[in-house]
mmCIF file of C-alpha atoms in Angstrom:
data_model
loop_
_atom_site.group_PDB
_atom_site.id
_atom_site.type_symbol
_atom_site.label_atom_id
_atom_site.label_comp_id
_atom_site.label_asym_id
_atom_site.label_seq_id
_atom_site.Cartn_x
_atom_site.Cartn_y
_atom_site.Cartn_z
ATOM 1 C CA UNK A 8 68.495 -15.295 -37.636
ATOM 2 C CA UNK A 9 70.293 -18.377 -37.563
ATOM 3 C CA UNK A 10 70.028 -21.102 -40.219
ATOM 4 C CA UNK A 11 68.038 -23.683 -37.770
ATOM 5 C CA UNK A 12 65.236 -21.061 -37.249
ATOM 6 C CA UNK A 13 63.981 -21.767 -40.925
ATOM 7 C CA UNK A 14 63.320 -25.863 -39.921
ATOM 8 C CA UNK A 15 59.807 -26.729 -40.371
ATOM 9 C CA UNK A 16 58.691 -29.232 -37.916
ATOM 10 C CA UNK A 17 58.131 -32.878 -39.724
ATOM 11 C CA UNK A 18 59.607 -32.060 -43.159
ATOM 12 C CA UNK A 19 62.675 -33.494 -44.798
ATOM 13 C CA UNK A 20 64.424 -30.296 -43.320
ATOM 14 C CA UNK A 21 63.467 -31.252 -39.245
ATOM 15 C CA UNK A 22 64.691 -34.891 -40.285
ATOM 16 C CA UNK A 23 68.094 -33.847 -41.076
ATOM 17 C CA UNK A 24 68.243 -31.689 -38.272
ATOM 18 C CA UNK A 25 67.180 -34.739 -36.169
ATOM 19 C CA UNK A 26 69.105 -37.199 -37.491
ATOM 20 C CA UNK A 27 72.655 -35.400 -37.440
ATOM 21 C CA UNK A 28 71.697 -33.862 -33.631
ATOM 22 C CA UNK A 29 71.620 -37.491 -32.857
ATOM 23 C CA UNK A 30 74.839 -38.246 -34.366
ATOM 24 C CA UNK A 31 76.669 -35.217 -32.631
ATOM 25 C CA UNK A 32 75.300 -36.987 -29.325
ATOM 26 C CA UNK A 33 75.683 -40.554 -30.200
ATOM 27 C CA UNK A 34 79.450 -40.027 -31.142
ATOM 28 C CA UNK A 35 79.894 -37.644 -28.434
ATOM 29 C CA UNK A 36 79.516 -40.067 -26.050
ATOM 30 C CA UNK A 37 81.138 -42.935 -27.602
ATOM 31 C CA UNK A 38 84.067 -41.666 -29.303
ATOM 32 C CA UNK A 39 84.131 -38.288 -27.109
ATOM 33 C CA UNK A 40 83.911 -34.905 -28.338
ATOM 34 C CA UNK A 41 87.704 -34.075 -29.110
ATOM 35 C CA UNK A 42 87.269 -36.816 -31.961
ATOM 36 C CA UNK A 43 84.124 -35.194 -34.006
ATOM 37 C CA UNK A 44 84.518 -34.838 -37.097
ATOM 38 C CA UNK A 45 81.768 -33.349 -39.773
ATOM 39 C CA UNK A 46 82.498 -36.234 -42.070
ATOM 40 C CA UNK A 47 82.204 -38.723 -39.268
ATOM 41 C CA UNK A 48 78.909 -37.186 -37.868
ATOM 42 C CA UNK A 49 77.857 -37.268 -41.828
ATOM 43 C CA UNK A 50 78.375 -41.295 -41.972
ATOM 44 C CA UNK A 51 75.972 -41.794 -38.759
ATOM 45 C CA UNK A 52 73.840 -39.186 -39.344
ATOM 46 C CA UNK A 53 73.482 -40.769 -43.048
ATOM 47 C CA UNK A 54 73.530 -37.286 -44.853
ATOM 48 C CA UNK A 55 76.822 -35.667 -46.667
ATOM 49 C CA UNK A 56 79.513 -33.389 -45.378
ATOM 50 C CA UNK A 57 78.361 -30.997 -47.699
ATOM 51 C CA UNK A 58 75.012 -30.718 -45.919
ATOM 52 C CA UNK A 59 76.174 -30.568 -42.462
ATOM 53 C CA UNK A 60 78.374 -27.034 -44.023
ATOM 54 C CA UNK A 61 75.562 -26.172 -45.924
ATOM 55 C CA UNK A 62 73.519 -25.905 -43.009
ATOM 56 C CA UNK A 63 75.784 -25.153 -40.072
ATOM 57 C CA UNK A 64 78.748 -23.606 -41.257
ATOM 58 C CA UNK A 65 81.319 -26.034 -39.485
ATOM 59 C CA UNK A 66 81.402 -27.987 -36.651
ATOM 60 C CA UNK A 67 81.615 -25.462 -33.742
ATOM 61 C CA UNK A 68 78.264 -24.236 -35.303
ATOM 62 C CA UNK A 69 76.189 -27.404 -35.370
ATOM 63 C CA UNK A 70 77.881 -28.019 -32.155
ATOM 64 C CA UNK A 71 76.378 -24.741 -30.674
ATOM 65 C CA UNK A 72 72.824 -25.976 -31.820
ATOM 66 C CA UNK A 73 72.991 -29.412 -30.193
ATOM 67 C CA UNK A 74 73.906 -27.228 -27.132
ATOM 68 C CA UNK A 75 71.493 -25.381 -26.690
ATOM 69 C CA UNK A 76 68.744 -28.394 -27.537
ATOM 70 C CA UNK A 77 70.392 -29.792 -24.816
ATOM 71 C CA UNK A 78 69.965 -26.388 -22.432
ATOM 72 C CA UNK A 79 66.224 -26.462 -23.376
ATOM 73 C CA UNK A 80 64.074 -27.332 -19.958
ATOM 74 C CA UNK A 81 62.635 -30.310 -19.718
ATOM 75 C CA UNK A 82 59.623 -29.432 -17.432
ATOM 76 C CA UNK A 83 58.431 -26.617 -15.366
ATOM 77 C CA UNK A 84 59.604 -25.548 -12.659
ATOM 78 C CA UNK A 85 58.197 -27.280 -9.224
ATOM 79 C CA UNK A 86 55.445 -25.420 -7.009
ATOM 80 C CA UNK A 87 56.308 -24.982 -3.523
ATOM 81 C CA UNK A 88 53.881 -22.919 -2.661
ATOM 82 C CA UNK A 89 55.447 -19.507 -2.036
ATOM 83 C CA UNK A 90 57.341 -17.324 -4.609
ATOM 84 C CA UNK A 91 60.570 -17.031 -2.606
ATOM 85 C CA UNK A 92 60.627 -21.167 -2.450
ATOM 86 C CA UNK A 93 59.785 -21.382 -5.998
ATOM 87 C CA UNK A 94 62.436 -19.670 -6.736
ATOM 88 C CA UNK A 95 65.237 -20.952 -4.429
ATOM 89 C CA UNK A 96 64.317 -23.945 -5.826
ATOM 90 C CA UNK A 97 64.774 -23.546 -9.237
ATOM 91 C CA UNK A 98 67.985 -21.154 -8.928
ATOM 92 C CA UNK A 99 69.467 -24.002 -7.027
ATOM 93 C CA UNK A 100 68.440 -26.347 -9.661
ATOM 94 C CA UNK A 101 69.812 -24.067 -12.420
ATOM 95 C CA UNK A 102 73.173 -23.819 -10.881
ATOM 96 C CA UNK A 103 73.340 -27.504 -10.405
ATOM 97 C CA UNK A 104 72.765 -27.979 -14.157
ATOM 98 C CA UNK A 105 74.367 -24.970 -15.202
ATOM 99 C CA UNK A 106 78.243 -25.397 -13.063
ATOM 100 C CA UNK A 107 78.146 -29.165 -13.775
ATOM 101 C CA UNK A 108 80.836 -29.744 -16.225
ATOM 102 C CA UNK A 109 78.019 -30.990 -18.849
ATOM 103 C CA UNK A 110 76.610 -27.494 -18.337
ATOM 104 C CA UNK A 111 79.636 -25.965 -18.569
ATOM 105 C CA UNK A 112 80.645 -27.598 -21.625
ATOM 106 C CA UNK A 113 77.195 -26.710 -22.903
ATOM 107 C CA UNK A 114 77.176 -23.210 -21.945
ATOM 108 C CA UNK A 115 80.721 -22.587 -23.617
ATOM 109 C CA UNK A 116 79.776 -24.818 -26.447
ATOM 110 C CA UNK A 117 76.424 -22.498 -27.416
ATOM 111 C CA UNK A 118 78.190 -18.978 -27.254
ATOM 112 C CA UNK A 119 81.331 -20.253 -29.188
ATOM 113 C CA UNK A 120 79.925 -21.484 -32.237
ATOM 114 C CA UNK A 121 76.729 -18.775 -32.415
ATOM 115 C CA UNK A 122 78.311 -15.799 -34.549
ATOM 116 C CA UNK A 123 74.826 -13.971 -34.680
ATOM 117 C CA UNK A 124 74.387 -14.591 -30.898
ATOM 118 C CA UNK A 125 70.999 -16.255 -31.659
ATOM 119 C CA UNK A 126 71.800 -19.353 -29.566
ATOM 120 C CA UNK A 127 72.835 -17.362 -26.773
ATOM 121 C CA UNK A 128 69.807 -15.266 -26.875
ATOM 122 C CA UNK A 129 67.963 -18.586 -26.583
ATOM 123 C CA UNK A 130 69.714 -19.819 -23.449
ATOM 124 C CA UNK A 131 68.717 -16.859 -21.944
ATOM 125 C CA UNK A 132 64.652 -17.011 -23.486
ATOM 126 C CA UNK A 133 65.006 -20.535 -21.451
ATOM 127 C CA UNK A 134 65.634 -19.275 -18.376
ATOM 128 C CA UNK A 135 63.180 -16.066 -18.682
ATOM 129 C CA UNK A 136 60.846 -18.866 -19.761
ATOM 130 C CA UNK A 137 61.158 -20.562 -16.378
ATOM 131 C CA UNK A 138 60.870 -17.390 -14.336
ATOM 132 C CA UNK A 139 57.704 -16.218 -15.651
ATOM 133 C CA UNK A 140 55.801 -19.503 -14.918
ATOM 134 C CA UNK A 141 57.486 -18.768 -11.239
ATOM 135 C CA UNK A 142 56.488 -15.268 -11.437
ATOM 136 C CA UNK A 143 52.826 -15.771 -13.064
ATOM 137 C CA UNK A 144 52.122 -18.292 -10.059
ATOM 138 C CA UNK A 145 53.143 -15.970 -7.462
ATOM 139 C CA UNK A 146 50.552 -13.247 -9.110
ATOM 140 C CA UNK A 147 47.781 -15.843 -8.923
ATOM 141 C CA UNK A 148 48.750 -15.954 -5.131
ATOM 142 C CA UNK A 149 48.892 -12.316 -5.173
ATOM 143 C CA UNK A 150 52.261 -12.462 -4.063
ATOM 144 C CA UNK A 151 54.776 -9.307 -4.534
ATOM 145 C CA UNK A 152 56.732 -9.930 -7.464
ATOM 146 C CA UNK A 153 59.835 -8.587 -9.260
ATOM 147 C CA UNK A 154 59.228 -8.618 -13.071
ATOM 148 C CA UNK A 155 61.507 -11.126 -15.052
ATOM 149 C CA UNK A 156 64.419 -8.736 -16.092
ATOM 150 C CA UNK A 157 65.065 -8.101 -12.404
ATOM 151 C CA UNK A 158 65.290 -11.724 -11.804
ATOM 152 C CA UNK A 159 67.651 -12.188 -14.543
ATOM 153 C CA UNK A 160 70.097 -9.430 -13.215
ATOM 154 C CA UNK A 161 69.594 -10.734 -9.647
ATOM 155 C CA UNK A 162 69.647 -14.381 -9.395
ATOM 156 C CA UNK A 163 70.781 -15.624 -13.368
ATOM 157 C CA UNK A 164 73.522 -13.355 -14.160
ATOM 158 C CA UNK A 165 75.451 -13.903 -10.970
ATOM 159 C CA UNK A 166 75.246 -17.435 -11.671
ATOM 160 C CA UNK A 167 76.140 -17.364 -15.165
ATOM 161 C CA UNK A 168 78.600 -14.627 -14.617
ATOM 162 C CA UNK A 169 80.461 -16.942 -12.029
ATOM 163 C CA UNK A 170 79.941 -19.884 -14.238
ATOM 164 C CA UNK A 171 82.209 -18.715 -16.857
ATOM 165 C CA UNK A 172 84.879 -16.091 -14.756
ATOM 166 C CA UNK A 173 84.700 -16.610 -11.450
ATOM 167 C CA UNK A 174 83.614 -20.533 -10.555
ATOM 168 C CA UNK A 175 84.820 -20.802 -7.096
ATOM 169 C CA UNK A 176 82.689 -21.395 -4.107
ATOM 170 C CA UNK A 177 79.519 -21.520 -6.301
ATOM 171 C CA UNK A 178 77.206 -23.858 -4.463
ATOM 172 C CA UNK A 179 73.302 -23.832 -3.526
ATOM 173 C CA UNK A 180 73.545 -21.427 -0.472
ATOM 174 C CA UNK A 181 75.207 -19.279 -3.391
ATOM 175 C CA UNK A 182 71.518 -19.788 -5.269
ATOM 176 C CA UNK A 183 69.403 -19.335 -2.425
ATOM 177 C CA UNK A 184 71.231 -15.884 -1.229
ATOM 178 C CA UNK A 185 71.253 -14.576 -4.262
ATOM 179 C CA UNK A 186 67.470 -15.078 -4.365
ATOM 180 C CA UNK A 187 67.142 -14.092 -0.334
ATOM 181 C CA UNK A 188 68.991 -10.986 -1.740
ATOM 182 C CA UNK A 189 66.204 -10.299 -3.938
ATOM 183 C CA UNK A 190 62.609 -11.688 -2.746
ATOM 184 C CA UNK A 191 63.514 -12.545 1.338
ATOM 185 C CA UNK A 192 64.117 -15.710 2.625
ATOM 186 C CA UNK A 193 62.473 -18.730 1.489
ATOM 187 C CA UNK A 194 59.753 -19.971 3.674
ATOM 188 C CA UNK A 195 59.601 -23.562 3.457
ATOM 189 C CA UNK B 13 98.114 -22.236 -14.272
ATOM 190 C CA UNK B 14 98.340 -21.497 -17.963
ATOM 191 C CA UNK B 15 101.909 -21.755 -19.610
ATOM 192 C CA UNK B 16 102.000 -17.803 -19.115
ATOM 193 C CA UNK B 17 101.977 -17.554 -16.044
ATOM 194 C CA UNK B 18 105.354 -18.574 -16.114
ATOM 195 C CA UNK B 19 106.978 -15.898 -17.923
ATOM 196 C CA UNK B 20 109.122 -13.599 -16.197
ATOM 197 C CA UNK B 21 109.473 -9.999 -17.127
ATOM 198 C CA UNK B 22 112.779 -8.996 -19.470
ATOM 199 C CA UNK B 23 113.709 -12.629 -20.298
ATOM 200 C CA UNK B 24 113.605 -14.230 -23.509
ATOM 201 C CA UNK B 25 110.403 -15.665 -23.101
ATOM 202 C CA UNK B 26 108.989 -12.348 -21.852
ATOM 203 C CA UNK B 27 110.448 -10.811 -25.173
ATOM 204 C CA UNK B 28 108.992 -13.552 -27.424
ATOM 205 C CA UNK B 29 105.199 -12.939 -25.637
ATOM 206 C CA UNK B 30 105.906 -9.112 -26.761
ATOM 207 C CA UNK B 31 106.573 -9.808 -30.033
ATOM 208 C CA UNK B 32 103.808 -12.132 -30.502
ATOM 209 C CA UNK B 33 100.979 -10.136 -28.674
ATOM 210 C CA UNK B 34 102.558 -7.352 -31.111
ATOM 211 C CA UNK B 35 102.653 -8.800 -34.292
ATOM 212 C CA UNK B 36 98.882 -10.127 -33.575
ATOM 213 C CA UNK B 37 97.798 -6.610 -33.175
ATOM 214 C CA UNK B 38 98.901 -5.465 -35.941
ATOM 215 C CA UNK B 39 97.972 -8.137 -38.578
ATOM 216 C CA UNK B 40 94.669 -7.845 -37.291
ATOM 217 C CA UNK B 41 94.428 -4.181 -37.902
ATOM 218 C CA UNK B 42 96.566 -4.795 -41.487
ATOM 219 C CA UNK B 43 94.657 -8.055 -42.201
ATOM 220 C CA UNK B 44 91.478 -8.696 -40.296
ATOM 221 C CA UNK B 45 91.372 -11.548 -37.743
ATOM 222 C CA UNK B 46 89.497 -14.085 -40.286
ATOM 223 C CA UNK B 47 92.891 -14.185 -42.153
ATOM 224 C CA UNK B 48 95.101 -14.696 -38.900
ATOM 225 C CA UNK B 49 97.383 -17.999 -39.357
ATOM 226 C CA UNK B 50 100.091 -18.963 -36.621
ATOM 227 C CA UNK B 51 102.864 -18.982 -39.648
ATOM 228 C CA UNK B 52 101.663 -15.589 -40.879
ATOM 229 C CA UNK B 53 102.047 -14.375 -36.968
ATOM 230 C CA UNK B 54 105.259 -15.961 -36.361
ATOM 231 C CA UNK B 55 106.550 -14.555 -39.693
ATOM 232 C CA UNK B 56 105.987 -11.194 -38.746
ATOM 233 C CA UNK B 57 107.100 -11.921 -35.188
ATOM 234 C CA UNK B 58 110.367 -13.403 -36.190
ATOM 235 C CA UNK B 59 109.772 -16.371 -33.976
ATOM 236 C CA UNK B 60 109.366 -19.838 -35.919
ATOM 237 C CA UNK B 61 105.803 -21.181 -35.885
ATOM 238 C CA UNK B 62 106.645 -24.368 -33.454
ATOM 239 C CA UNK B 63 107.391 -21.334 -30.853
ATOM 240 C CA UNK B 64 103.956 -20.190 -31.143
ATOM 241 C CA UNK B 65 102.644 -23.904 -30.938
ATOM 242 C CA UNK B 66 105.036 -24.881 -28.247
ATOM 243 C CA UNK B 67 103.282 -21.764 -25.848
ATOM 244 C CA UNK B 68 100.057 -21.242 -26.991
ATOM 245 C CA UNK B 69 99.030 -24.518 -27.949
ATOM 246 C CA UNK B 70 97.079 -23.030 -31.073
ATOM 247 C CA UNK B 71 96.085 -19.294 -33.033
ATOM 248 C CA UNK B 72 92.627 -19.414 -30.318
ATOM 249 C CA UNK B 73 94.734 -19.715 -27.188
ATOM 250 C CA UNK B 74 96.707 -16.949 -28.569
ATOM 251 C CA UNK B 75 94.160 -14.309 -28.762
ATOM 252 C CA UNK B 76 92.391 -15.218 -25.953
ATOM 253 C CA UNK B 77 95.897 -14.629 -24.140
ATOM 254 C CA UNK B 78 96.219 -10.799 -26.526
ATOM 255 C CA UNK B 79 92.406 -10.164 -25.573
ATOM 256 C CA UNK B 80 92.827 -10.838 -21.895
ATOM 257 C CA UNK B 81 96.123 -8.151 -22.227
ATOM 258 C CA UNK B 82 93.729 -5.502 -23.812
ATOM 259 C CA UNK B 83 90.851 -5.858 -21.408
ATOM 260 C CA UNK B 84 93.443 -4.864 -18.846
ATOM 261 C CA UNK B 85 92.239 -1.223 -17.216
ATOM 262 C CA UNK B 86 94.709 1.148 -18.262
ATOM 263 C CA UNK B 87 94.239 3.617 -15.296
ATOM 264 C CA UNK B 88 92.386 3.590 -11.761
ATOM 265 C CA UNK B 89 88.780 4.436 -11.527
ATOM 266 C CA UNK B 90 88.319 8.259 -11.270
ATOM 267 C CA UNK B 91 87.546 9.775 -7.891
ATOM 268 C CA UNK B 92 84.762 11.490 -8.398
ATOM 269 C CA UNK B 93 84.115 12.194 -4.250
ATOM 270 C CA UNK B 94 81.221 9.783 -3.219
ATOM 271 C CA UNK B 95 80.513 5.971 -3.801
ATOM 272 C CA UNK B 96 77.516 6.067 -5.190
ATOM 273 C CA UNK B 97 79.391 8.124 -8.003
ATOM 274 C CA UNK B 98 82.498 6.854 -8.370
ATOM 275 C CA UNK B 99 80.918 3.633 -8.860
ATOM 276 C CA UNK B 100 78.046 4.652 -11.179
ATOM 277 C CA UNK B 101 81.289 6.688 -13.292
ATOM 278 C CA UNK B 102 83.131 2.873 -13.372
ATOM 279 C CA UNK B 103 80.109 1.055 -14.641
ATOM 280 C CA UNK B 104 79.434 3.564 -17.017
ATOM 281 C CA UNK B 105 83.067 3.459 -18.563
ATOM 282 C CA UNK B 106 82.449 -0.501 -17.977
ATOM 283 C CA UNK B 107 79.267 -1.626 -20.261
ATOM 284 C CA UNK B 108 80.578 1.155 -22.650
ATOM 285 C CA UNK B 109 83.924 -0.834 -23.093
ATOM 286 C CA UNK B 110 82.704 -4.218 -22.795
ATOM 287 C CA UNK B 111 79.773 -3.903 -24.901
ATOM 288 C CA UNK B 112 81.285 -1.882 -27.615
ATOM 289 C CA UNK B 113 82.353 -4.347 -30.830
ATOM 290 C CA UNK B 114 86.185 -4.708 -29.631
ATOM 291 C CA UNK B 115 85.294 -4.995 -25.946
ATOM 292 C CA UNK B 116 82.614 -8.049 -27.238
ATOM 293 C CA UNK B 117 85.082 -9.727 -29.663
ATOM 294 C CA UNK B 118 87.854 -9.685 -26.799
ATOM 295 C CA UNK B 119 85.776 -11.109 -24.186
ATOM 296 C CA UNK B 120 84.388 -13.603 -27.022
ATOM 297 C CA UNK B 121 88.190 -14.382 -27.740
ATOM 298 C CA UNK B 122 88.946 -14.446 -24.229
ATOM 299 C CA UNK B 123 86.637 -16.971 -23.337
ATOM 300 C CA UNK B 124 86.788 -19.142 -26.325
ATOM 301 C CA UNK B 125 90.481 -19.970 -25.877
ATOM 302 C CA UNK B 126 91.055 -20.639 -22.764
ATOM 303 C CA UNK B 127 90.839 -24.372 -21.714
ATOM 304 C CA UNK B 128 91.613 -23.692 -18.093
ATOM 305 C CA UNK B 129 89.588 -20.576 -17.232
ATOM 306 C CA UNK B 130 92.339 -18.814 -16.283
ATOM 307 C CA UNK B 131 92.209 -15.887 -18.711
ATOM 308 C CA UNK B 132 88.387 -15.903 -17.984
ATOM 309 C CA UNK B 133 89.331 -15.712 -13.914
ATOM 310 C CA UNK B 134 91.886 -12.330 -14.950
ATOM 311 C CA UNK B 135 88.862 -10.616 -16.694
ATOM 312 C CA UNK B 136 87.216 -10.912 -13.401
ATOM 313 C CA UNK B 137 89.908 -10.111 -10.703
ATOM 314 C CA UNK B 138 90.627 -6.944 -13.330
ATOM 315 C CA UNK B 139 86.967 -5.451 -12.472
ATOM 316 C CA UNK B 140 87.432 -7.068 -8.737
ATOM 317 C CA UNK B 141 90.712 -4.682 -8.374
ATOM 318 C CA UNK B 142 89.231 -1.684 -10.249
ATOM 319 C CA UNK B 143 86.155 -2.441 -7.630
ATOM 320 C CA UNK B 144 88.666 -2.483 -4.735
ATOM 321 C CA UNK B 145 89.890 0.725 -5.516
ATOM 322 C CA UNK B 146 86.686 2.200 -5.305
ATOM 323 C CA UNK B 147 85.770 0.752 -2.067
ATOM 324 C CA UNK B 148 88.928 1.458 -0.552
ATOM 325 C CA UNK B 149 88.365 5.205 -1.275
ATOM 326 C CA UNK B 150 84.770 5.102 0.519
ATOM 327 C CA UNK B 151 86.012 2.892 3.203
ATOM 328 C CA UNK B 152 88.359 6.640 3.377
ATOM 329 C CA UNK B 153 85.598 8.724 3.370
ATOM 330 C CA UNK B 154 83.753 6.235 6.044
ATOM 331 C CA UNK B 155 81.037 5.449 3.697
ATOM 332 C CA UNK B 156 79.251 2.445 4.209
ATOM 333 C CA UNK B 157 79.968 0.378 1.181
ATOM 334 C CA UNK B 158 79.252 -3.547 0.102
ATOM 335 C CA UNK B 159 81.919 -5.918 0.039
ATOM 336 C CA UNK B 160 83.825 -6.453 -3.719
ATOM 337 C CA UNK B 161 81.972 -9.520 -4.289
ATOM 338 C CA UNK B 162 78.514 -7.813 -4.296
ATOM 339 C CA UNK B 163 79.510 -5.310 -6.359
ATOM 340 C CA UNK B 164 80.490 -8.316 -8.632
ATOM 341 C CA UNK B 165 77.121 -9.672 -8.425
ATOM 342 C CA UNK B 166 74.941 -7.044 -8.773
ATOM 343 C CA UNK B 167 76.505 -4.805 -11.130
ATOM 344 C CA UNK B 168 79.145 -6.380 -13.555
ATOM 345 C CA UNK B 169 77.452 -9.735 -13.471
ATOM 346 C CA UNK B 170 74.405 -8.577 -14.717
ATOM 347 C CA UNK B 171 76.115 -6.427 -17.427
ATOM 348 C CA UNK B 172 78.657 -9.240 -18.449
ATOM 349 C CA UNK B 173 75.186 -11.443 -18.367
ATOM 350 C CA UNK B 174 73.595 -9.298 -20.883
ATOM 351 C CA UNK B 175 76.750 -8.568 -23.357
ATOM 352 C CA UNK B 176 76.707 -12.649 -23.506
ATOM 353 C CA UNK B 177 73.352 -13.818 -24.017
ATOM 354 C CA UNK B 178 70.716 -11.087 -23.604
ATOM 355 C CA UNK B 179 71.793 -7.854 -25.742
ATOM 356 C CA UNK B 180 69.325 -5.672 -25.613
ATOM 357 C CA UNK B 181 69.049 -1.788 -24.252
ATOM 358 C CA UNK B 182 72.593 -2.223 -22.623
ATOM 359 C CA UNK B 183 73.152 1.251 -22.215
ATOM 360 C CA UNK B 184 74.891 4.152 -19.512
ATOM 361 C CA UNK B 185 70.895 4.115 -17.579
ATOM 362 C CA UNK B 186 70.869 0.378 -17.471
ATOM 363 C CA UNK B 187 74.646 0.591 -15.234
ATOM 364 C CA UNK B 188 73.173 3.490 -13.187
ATOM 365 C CA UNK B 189 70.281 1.750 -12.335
ATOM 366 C CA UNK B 190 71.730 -1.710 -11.475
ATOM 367 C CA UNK B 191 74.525 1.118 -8.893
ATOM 368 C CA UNK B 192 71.343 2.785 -7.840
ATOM 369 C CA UNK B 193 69.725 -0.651 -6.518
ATOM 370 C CA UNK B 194 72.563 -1.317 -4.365
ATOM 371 C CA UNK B 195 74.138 1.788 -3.073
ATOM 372 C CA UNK B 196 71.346 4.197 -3.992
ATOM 373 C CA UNK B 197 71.308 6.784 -6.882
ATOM 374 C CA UNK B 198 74.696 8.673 -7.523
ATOM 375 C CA UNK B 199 74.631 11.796 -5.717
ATOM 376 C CA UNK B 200 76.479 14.162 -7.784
#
C-alpha cells in the first residue's frame, strides 16, 4: 500500500497532503513542470523538504499522486438512455481526456513514480468505477450487458494501450467502434 | 526520430551503442540497476561519460533504449498449423514474457525514458510484425483472419492494459480466452 493510503480525512496528515498537492499544481502551472523542485514545492506548500521525502519518497512519487487526483472523475457518467449510447459516450469522453497531452502527461506521470503499482491500480478502479454506473443503469433497463472486466479489455485497454504505444489515428470514431465492436451500434 | 535512429550498422557509433547496451547489461546483473550511474557505465564501456550524455541525453533514456533492444522477439512465432492456434501459442509466450518481473521492468524502463514515444511505438510494431507473421501464414492456409490492428486491440492491448494498471489473474487462460473471443477457441 502506498504511503497516501494511511491519510485520514481532516487531520494534520490530509492538510499536508492538501497543501503540498496544491503547490505541485500551483507551480506547475506557473513555473512549469521541468522546474519542480521538492524544496521549492516545500516553500509554497509551507512544510519542509524533509516531509515531502518522508512522505513521498522524491518528486516523481508525489508527482504520481497529484496525477492520479487529477485522473479522479469528476461526475458520473451522462444517461442517454440506452447502454450502447452510454457508453459511446463516455469512451469518447475518456479518450478525449485520456490522449490530450494533459492526460498523457498524467497517465505517464502516475505509472512512473508508483513503484508498488498502487496508483496505477487506481487509474484503472476509476474507470471500472465509471463502467459499472453505465452497466448498473443498463440492468435497471434490463438491457444485455457485458460485466465490467469485458469492458475494460474491449473498449479501455485499446485506448490506453494506444495512448502510450501506438497514438496515431486515435480519435472518437476510434471510441465508438471499439464500443460498436462490443455492445452494437449506438442508437441515438 | 530519436538520436538512434541514426546509427548505422558497423560504424563507430554503431560500435559505441554495443558497448554501451553491453556494459549496461552486465552492471545490472553485477550491480543491480538502483546502483547504475552514467560514469560507472561509461567506465566499463570505455567511452567517456559526455558520450553517453551527448546520445542518450541521461542513464533513463539509456535503458529505455537497452529495454526496447531486449523486448525484441528473438525468433518468429511457431507454426503450429491453424490460426486460432498459432495465435493462442503467441499470446501465451506473450503475457508470459511481458508480465514476468524482467518483461515488467523493461516495458516500465521502456516507457519511462522515452520523451518522444518512439521506443514505446517499437514495442508495438515488434508484436504488430510477430502478428503479421501469423496472419500471413493463415492468409496461406485461406483462413479467414482479422486484420493486424484487431489483433492489437483485442488481444495485446488488453494484456499490455492489465500488466500496467490492473494486475490481477494475468495468466496463459486469460490470453486464450481474449484469442478465443475473436477467432474462436484454438483448435488443436
Amino acid at each position: 500500500m502506498s504511503r497516501k493510503t494511511m491519510v485520514r480525512p481532516g487531520g494534520r496528515s490530509a492538510r499536508v497532503q492538501a497543501s503540498v498537492h496544491a503547490a505541485v499544481r500551483e507551480l506547475e502551472a506557473e513555473v512549469g513542470r521541468e522546474a519542480l523542485t521538492v524544496p521549492l514545492v516545500a516553500t509554497r506548500a509551507g512544510v519542509t523538504p524533509s516531509t515531502i521525502y518522508r512522505r513521498w519518497g522524491d518528486l516523481r512519487e508525489l508527482l504520481s499522486d497529484v496525477a492520479v487526483e487529477r485522473l479522479r472523475p469528476d461526475a458520473a457518467p451522462v444517461d442517454k438512455g440506452s447502454l450502447s449510447s452510454d457508453l459511446v459516450a463516455w469512451a469518447e469522453q475518456f479518450l478525449e481526456e485520456m490522449a490530450a497531452p494533459s492526460g498523457r502527461a498524467y497517465i505517464r506521470d502516475a505509472l512512473l513514480g508508483d513503484p508498488d503499482g498502487s496508483n496505477a491500480g487506481q487509474c484503472s478502479a476509476y474507470a471500472a468505477e465509471q463502467i459499472d454506473v453505465v452497466l448498473d443503469r443498463a440492468a435497471g433497463r434490463a438491457e444485455t450487458a457485458p460485466d465490467v472486466e469485458t469492458v475494460l479489455d474491449h473498449v479501455v485497454a485499446p485506448i490506453m494501450y494506444r495512448i502510450l504505444f501506438r497514438p496515431d489515428g486515435l480519435d472518437a470514431a476510434y471510441a465508438r467502434g471499439l464500443v460498436a465492436g462490443l455492445v452494437g451500434p449506438a442508437d441515438r
